[in-house]
mmCIF file of C-alpha atoms in Angstrom:
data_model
loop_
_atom_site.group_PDB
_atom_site.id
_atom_site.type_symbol
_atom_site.label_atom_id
_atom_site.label_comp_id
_atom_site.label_asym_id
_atom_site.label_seq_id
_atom_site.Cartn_x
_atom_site.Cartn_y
_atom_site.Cartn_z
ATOM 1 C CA UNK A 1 -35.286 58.334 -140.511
ATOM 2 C CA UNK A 2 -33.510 56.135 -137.779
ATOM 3 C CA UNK A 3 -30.012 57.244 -136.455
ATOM 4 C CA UNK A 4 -27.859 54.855 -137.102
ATOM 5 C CA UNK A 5 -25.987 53.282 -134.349
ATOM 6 C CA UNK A 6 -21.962 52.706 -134.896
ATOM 7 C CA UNK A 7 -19.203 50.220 -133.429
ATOM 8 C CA UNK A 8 -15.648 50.957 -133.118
ATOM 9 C CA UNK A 9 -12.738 48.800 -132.694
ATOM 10 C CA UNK A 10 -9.437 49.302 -131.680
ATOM 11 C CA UNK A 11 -8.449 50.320 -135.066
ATOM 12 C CA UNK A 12 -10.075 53.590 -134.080
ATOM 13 C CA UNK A 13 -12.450 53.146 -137.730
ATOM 14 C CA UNK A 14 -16.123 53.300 -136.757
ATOM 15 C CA UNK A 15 -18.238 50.969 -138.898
ATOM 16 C CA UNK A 16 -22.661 51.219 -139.502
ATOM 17 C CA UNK A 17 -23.528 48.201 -136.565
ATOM 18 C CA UNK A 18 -26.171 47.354 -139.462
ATOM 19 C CA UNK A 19 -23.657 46.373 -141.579
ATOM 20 C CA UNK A 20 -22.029 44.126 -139.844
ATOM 21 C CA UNK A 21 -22.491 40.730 -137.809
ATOM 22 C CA UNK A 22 -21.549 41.203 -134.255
ATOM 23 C CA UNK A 23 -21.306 38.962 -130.764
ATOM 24 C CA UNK A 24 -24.479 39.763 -128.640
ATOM 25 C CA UNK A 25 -22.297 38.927 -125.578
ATOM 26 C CA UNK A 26 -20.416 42.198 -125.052
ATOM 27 C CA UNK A 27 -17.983 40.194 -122.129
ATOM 28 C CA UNK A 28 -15.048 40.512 -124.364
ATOM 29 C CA UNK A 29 -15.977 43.752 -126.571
ATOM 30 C CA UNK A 30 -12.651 44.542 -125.967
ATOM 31 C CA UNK A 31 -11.006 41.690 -128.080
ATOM 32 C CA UNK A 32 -13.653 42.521 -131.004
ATOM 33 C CA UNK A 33 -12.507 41.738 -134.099
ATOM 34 C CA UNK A 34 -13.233 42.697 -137.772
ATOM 35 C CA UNK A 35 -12.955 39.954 -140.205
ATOM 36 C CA UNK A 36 -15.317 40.670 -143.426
ATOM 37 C CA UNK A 37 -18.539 41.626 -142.079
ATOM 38 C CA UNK A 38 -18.238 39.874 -139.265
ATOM 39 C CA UNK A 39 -16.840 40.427 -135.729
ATOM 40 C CA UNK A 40 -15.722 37.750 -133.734
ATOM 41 C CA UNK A 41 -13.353 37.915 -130.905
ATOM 42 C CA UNK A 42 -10.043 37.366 -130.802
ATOM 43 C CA UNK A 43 -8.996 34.588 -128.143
ATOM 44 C CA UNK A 44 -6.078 36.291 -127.275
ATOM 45 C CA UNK A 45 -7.124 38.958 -126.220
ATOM 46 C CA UNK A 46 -9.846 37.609 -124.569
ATOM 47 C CA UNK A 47 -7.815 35.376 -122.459
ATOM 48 C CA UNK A 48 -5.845 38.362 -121.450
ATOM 49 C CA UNK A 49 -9.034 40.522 -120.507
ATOM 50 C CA UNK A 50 -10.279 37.241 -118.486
ATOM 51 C CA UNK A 51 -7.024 36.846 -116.746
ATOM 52 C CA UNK A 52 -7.331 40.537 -115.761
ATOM 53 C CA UNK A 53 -10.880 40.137 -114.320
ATOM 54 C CA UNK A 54 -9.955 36.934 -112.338
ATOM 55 C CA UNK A 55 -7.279 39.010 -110.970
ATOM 56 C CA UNK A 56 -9.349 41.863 -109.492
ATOM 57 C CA UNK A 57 -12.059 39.279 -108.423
ATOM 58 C CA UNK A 58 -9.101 37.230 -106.239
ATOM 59 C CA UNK A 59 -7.996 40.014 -104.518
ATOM 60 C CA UNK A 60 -11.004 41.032 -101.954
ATOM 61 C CA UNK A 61 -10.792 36.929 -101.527
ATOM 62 C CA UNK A 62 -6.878 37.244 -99.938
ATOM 63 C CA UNK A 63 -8.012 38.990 -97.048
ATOM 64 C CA UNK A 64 -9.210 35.810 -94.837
ATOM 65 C CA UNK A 65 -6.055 33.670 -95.115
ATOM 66 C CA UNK A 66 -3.976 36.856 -95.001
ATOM 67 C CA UNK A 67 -5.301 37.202 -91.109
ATOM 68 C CA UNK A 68 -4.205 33.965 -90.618
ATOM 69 C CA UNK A 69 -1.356 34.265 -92.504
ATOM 70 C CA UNK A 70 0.613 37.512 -91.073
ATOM 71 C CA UNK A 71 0.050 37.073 -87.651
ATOM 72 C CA UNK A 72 1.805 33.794 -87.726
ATOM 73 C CA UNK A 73 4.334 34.801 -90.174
ATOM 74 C CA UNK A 74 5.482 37.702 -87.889
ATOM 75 C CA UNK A 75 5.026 35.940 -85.023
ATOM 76 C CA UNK A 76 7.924 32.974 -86.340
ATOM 77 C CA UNK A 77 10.027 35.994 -88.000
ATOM 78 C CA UNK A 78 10.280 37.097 -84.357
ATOM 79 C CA UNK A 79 11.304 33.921 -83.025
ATOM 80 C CA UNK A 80 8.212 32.739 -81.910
ATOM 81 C CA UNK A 81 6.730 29.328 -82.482
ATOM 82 C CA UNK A 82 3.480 28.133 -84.218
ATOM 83 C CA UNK A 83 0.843 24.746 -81.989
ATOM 84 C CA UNK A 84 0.435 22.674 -84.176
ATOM 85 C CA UNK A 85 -3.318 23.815 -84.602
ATOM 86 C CA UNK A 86 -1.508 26.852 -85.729
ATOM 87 C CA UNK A 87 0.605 24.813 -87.906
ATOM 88 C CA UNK A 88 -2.598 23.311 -89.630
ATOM 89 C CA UNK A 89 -4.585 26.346 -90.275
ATOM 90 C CA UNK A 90 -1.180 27.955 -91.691
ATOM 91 C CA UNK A 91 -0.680 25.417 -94.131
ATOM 92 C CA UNK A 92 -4.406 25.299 -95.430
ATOM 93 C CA UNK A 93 -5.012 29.684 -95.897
ATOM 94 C CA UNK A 94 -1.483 29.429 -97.643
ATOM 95 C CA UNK A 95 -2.524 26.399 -99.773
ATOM 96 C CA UNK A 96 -6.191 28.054 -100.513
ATOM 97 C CA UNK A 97 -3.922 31.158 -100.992
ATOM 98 C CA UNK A 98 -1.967 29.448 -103.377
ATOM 99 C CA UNK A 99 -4.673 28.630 -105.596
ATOM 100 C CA UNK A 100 -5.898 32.249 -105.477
ATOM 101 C CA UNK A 101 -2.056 33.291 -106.992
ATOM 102 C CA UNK A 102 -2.391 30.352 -109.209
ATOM 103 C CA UNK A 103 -5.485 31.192 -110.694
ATOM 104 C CA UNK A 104 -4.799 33.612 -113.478
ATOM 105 C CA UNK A 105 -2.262 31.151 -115.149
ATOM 106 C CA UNK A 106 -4.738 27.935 -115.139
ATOM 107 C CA UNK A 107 -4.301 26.054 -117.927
ATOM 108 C CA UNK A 108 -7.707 25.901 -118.689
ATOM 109 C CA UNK A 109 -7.958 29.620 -119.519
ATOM 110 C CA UNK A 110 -5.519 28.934 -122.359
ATOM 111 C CA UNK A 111 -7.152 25.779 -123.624
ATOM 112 C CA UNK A 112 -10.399 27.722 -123.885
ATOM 113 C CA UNK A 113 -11.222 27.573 -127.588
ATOM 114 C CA UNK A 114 -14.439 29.896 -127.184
ATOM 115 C CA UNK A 115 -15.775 33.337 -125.412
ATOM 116 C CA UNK A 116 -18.340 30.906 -123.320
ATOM 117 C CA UNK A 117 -15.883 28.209 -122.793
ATOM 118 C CA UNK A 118 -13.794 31.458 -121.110
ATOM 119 C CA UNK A 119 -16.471 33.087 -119.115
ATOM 120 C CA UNK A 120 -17.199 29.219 -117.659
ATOM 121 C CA UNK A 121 -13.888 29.457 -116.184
ATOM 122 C CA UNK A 122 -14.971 31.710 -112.914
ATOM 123 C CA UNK A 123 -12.350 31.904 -110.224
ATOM 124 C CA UNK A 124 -14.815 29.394 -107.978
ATOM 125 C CA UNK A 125 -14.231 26.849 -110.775
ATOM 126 C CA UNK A 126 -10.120 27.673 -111.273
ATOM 127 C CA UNK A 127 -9.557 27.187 -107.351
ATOM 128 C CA UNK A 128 -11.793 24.118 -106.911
#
């Protein structure tokens, strides 16, 4: 006799996975949803669960316009003055910077109508 192999929800209610139709992508298992015998995902959820990951992917990429960034920041905080090479390379690491902040609230990722049209939307293609 096989063991039988069981999926749970967030309902908490474990369910035979033989018994039901479920995503092969696990990406968004955590926006499962039952609806008959089938589980789908639920968009909203999924677009908060891909906001979340695009958050923790953004953050190691801060760290190269933040040492251009501070530096300069402090440096005019203090009085000081920025070259206007300085002046340059400040205004592109806070615009690429921008983007980075921007990211999470791209339109696209709530125009997605679909888990694959989601996972398309990588934080290379929301800052491009």
């Amino acid at each position: 006799m096989q063991p039988k192999t069981y999926i749970e929800l967030g309902d908490g209610v474990q369910r035979d996975a033989s018994t039901v139709v479920h995503p092969n992508d696990r990406t968004f298992r955590n926006a499962w949803q039952l609806t008959g015998a089938i589980i789908d995902v639920d968009m909203g959820k999924a677009r908060a669960i891909h906001k979340d990951h695009i958050r923790i992917e953004r953050a190691s990429r801060f760290d190269p316009f933040d040492k251009v960034l501070t530096p300069l920041q402090r440096r005019v905080a203090r009085g000081g003055t920025m070259t206007p090479q300085e002046e340059t390379d400040f205004d592109a690491a806070e615009a690429a910077a921008q983007k980075l902040r921007d990211a999470p609230a791209h339109a696209s990722i709530d125009t997605a109508t679909t888990p694959n049209e989601l996972k398309a939307l990588t934080l290379d293609v929301l800052t491009a």
